[in-house]
Structure formats: C-alpha cells, structure tokens
Short mmCIF file of C-alpha atoms and ligand atoms in Angstrom, two decimals:
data_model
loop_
_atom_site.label_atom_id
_atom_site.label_comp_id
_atom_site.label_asym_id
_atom_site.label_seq_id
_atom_site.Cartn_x
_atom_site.Cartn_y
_atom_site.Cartn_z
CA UNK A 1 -85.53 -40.18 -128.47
CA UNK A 2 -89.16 -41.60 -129.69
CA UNK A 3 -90.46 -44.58 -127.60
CA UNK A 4 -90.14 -46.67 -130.43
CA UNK A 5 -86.13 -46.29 -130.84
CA UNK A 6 -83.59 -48.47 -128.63
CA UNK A 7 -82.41 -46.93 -126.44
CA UNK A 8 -78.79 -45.89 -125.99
CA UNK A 9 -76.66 -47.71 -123.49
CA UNK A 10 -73.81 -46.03 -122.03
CA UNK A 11 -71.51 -47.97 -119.72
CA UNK A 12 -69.37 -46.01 -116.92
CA UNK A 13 -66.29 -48.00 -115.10
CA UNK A 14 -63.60 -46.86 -112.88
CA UNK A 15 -61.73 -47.71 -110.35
CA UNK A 16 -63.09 -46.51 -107.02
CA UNK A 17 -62.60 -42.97 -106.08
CA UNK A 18 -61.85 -41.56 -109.04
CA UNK A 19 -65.09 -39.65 -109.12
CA UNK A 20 -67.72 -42.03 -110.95
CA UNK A 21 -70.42 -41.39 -108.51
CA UNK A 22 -69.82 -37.63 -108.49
CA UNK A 23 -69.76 -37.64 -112.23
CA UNK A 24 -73.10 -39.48 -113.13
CA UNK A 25 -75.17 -37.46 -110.15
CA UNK A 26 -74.21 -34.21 -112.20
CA UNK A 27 -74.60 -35.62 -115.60
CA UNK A 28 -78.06 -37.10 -114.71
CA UNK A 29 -78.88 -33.11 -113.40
CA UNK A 30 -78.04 -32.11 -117.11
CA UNK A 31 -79.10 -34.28 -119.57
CA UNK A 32 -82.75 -35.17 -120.23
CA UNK A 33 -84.27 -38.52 -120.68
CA UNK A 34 -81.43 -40.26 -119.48
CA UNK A 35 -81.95 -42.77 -116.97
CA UNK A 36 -79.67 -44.57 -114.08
CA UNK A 37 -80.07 -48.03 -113.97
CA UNK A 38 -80.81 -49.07 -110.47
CA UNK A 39 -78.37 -52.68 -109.96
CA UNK A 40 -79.13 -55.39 -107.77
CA UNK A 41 -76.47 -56.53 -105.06
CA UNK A 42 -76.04 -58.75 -102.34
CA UNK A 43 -73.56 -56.45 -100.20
CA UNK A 44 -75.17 -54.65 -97.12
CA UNK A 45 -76.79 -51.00 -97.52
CA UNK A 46 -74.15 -48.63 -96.51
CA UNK A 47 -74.78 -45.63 -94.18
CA UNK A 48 -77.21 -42.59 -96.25
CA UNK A 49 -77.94 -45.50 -98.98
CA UNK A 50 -81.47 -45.89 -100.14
CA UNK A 51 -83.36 -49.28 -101.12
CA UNK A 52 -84.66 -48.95 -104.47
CA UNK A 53 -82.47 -45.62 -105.13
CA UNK A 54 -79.22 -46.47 -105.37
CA UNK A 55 -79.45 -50.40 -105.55
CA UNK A 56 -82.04 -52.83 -104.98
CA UNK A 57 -80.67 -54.73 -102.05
CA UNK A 58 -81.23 -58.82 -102.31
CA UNK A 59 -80.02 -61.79 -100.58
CA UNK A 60 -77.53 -64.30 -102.21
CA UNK A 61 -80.81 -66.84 -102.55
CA UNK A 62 -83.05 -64.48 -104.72
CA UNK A 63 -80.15 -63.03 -106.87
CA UNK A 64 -79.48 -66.98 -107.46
CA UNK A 65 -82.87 -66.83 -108.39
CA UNK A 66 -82.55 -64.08 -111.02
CA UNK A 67 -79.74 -65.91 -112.69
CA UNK A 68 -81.43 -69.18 -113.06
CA UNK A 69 -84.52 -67.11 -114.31
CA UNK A 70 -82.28 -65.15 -116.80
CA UNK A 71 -83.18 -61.78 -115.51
CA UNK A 72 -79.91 -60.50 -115.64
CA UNK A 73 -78.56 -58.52 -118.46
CA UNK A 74 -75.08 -59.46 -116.57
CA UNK A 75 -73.87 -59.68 -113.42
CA UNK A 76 -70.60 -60.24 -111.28
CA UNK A 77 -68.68 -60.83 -107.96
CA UNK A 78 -67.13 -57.12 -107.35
CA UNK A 79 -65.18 -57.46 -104.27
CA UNK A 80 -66.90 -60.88 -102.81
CA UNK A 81 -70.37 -59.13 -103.42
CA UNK A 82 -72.38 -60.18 -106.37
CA UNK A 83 -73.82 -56.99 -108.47
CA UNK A 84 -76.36 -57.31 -111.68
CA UNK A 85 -78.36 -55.38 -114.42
CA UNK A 86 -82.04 -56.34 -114.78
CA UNK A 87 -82.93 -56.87 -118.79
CA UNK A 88 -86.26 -55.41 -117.16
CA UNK A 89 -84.62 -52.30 -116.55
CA UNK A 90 -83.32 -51.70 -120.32
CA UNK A 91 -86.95 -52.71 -121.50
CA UNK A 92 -88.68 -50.52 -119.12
CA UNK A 93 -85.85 -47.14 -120.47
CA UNK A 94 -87.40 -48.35 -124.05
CA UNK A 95 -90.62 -48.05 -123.19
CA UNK A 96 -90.25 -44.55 -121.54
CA UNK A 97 -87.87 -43.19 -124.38
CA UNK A 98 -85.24 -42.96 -122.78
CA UNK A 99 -81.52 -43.74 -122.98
CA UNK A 100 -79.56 -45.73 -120.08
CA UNK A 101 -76.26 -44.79 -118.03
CA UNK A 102 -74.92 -48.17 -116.24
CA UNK A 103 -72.72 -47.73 -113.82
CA UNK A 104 -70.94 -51.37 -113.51
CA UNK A 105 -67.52 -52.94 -113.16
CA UNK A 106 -64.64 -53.71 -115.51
CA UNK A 107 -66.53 -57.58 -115.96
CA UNK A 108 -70.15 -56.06 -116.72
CA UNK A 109 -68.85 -53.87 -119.24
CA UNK A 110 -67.34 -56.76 -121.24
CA UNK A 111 -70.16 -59.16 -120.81
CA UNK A 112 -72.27 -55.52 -121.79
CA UNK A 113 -70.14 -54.96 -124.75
CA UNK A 114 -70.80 -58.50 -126.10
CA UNK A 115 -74.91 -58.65 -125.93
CA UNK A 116 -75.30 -54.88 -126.81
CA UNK A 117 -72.40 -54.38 -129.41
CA UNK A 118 -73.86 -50.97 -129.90
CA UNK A 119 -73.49 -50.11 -126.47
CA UNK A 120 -70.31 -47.01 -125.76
CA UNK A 121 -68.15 -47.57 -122.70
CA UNK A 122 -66.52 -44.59 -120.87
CA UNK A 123 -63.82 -45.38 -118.20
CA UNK A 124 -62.67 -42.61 -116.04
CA UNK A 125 -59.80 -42.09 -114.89
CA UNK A 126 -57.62 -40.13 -111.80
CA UNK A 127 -54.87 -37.67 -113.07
CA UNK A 128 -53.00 -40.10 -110.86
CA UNK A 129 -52.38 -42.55 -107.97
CA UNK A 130 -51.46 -40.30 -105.59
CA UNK A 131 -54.79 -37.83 -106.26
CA UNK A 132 -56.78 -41.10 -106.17
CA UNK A 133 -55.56 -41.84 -102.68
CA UNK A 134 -56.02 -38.56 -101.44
CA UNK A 135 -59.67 -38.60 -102.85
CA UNK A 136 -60.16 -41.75 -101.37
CA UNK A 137 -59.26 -40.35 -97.74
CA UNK A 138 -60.71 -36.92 -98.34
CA UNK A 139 -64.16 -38.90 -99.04
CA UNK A 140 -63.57 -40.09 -95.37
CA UNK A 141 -65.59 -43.26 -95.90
CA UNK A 142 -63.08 -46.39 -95.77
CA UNK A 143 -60.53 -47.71 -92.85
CA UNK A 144 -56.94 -47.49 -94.18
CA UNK A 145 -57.16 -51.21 -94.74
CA UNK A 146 -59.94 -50.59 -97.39
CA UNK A 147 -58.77 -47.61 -99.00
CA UNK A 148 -55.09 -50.10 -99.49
CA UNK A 149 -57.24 -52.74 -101.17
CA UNK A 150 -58.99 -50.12 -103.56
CA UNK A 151 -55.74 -48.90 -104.50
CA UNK A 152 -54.27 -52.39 -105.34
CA UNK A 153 -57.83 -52.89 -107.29
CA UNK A 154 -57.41 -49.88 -108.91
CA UNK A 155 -54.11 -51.14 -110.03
CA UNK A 156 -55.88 -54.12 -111.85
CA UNK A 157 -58.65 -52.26 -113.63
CA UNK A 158 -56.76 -49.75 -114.75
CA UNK A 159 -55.10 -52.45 -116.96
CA UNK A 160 -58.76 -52.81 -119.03
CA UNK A 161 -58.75 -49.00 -120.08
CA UNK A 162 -58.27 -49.57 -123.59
CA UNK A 163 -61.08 -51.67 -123.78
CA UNK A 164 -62.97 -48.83 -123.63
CA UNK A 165 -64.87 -46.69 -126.78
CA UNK A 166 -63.89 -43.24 -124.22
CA UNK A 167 -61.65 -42.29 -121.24
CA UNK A 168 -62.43 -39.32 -119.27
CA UNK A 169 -59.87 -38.25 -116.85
CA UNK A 170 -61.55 -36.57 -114.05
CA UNK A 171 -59.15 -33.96 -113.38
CA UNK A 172 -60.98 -30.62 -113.09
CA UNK A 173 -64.95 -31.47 -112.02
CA UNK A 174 -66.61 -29.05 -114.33
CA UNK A 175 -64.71 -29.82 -117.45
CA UNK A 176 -65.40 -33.70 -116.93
CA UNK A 177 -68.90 -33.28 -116.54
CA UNK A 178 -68.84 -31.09 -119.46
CA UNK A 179 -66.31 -33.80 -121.56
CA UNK A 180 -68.91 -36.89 -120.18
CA UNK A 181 -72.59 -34.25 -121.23
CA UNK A 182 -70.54 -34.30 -124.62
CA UNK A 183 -69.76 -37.91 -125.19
CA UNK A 184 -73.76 -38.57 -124.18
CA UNK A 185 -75.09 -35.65 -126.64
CA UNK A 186 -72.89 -36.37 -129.33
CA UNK A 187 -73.65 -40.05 -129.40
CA UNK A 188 -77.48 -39.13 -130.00
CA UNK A 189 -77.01 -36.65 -132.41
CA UNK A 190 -75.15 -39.63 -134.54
CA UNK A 191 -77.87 -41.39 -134.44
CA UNK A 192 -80.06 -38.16 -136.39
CA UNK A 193 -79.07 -37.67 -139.48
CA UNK A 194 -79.74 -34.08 -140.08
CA UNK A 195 -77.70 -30.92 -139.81
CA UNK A 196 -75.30 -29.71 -137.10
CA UNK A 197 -75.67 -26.95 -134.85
CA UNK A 198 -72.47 -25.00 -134.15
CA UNK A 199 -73.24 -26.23 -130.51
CA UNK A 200 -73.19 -29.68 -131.87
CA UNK A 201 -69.80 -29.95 -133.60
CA UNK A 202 -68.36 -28.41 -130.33
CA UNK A 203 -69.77 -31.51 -128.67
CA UNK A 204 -68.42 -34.32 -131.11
CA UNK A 205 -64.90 -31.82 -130.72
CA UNK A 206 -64.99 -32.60 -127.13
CA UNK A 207 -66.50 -35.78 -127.57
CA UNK A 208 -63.30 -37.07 -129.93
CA UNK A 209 -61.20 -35.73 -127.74
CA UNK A 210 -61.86 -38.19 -125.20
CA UNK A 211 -62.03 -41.44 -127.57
CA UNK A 212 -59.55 -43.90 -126.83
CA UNK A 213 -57.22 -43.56 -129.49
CA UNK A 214 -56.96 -39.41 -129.03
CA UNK A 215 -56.41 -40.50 -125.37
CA UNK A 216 -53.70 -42.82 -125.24
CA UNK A 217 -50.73 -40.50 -125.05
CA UNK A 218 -52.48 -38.41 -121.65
CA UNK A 219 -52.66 -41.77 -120.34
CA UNK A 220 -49.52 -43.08 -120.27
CA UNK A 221 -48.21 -40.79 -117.33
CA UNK A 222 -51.45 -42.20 -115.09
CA UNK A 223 -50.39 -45.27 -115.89
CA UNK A 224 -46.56 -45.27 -115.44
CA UNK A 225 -48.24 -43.21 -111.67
CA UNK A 226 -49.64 -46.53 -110.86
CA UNK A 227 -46.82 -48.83 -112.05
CA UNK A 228 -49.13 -50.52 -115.16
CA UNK A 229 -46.95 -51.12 -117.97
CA UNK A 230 -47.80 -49.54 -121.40
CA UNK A 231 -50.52 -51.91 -123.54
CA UNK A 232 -47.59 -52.74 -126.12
CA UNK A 233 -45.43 -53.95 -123.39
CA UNK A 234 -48.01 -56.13 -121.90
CA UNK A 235 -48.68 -57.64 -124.90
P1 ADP B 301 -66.40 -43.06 -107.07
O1 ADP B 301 -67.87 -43.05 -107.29
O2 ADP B 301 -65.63 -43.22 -108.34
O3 ADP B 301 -65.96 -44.05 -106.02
P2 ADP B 301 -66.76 -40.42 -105.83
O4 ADP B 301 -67.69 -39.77 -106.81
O5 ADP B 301 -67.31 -40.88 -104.53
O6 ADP B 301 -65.94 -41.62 -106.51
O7 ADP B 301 -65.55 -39.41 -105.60
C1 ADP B 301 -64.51 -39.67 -104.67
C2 ADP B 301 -64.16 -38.37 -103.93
O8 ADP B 301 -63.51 -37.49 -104.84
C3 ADP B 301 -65.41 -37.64 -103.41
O9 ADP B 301 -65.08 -37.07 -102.16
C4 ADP B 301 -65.65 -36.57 -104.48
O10 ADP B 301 -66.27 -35.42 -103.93
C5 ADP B 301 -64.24 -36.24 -104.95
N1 ADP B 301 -64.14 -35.84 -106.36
C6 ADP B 301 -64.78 -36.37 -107.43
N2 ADP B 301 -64.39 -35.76 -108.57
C7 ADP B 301 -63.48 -34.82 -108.23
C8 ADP B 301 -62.70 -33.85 -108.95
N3 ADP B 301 -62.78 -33.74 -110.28
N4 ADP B 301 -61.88 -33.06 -108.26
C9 ADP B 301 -61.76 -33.15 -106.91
N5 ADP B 301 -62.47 -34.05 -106.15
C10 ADP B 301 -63.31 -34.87 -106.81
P1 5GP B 302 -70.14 -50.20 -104.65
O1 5GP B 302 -70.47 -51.42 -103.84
O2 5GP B 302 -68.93 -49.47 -104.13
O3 5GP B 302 -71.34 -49.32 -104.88
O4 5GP B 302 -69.74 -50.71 -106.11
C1 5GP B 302 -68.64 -51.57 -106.28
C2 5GP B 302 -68.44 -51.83 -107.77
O5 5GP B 302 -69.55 -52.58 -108.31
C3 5GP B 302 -68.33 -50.57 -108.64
O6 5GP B 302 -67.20 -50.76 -109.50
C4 5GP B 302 -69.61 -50.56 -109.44
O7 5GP B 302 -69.42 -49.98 -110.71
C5 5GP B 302 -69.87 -52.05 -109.57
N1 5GP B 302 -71.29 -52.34 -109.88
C6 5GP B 302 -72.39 -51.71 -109.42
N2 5GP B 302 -73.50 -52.24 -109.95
C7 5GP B 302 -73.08 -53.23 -110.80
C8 5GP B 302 -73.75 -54.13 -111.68
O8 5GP B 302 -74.97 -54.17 -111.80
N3 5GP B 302 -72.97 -55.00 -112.38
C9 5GP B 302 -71.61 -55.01 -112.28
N4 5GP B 302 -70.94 -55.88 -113.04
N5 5GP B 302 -70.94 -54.17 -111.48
C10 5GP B 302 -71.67 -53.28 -110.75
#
C-alpha cells in the first residue's frame, strides 16, 4: 500500500480459546505491512504480558480520560474490564502504509463496522464446544471457574457470527492461517485493479470460501454443538 492510501482495517472476534491469539501471531509472521493494533485496557497485566506490546495498560481514571477526549475509535466493558482502540493508532498505520488487524470483541466490531463501513470482519470459530473446552484447559491458563464462564460467553458471541463479512473455523492450524493470509491478500488485491496472478485467484478461491454466506451450512453443526439455535429460528 502507498502512504497516501487508507489503510485497510480488518477486525478479528472470537470467543476465547478458539485460537485468535495463535492465529494473528502467525499471520502477522506472514504478511507484510500489516500492523497489530496495540488496545488500551484497564484489566491487570497477566503473567509473560508486556506493557506497550500486547496492550497499553491504564487505570479506569485515564481511560475515562480518553473517552471524554474522544481518543477512542471504540471501546467496551469485556468481562467487567474496559478495552479501546486509539483513532491515533489507525492514523499512525496511514502514515506508515500500512494496513491494520484489530483484535476486539463482538461490541467493537459493531461500533467498528459503523465508523469504518469499509472495514472486513472475520470471526473464528472452534469445530466445536467440546474442542473449545479442551483448548481452553490444554492452554492451562484459567481455574475451572473461568474456563465455565468463557464457555457460557462463548455461548453468547457465538450468536453475532453472521454479523460478520468472514468466518474462519480454526480447525487444522496451518490451513486457517493459510484461509485468514488469504482473506488479508485478497482484500488488497481488490483494491488494485490490474491483472490476476494464478496465485491470486487461488487466494480470492480460498478467500470466498470463508465469506459468510459460503459458510453458513459448516456452521450449523458448531452451532447446534453449543446449543445456539439456527439465525432463522432466532428471528
Ligand atoms: P484465543 O486467543 O482465541 O483465546 P489461543 O490462541 O490462546 O486462543 O488458543 C487457545 C489454545 O488452543 C492454545 O493453547 C493454542 O495453542 C491452541 N490452538 C490454537 N489453534 C489451534 C488449532 N488449530 N489446533 C489445535 N490447537 C490450537
Ligand atoms: P483479553 O483480556 O483476554 O486479552 O481479551 C478479552 C477480550 O477483549 C477479547 O475478546 C478481545 O478481543 C477483547 N479486546 C481486546 N482489545 C479490545 C479493544 O480495544 N476493544 C474491544 N472492544 N475489545 C477488545
């Protein structure tokens, strides 16, 4: 991208333990000019986390302050914590040329979607409950209580797939990363008009694949796996 274009914005969501993190590191290994945004949040560092790296750590008062100031792209309360996206950092991606990977909750997304229409969403999925649990314990981070209460959250945003543009279920590692690398490359080659490489109608293939309405039908078994009624018999 030239330093003149807007950048991209690509949103990730998921419930918790279904690979998110895991996903993004690799992508961020493989794809050029593509930047995380760092969020601010009020919730405690956790044990090998960074200041600065992988969130800028703030008390209640100056994240209060950031709202009133209008810093905030959006923010939200995820889980009695409050967690937010600097405008700064989208300016500062522009500047550089480069396009920006959010990785925010089922609330950001929506409040993303409606300032940056042009933004694309990807929610990833488990293959199903029971492989989500047994990530979540593999991971051996959370107390039993916690790892309950991500599964009943889980439950919840699972519900706001389809308002996704993509859903990536994180089955096999190396074919997500490869699936999420083609979502991100395929979305910047739309924006070129110009010819396509054989390499790059293998991406939009893989790319389509994973857009919402090709991915309805795999869904419906994760969903039924975690009790969530069908969209048309919610509605
Ligand atoms: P999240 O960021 O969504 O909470 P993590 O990236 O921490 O999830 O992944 C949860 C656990 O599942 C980690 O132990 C991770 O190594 C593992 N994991 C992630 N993706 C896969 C996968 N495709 N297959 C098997 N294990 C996975
Ligand atoms: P954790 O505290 O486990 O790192 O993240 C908890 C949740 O907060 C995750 O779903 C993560 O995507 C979300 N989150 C992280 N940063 C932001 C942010 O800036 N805004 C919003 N809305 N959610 C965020």
């Amino acid at each position: 991208m030239s330093p003149s274009q807007k950048p991209l914005v690509f949103i990730i969501s998921a419930p918790s333990g279904s690979g998110k993190s895991t996903l993004t590191n690799e992508l961020l290994k493989l794809v050029p000019n593509l930047e995380f945004s760092i969020s601010y949040t009020t919730r405690p560092l956790r044990g090998s986390e960074q200041n600065g790296k992988h969130y800028h750590f703030i008390s209640i008062e100056e994240f209060n302050r950031m709202i009133a100031a209008g810093e905030f792209l959006e923010y939200a309360n995820v889980h009695g914590n409050c967690y937010g996206t600097a405008r700064e950092f989208l300016r500062q991606a522009g500047r550089k040329g480069n396009d920006l990977l959010l990785d925010i909750d089922v609330q950001g997304a929506a409040q993303i979607k409606r300032n940056l229409t042009d933004s694309i969403s990807i929610f990833v999925l488990p293959p199903d409950r029971k492989i989500l649990e047994w990530r979540l314990r593999n991971r051996s981070e959370d107390s039993e209580d916690v790892i309950q209460r991500r599964l009943l959250t889980a439950t919840r945003e699972i519900e706001e797939y389809d308002k996704y543009d993509y859903i990536l279920i994180n089955d096999k590692l190396e074919e997500s990363v490869e699936r999420l690398r083609a979502i991100v490359l395929s979305e910047r080659q739309r924006r070129l008009d110009g010819p396509r490489s054989e390499e790059d109608k293998r991406y939009f293939e893989l790319a389509e694949s994973c857009r919402l309405a090709n991915a309805r039908e795999k869904v419906q078994p994760i969903l039924a796996s975690f009790s969530v009624p069908a969209p048309s018999a919610r509605s």
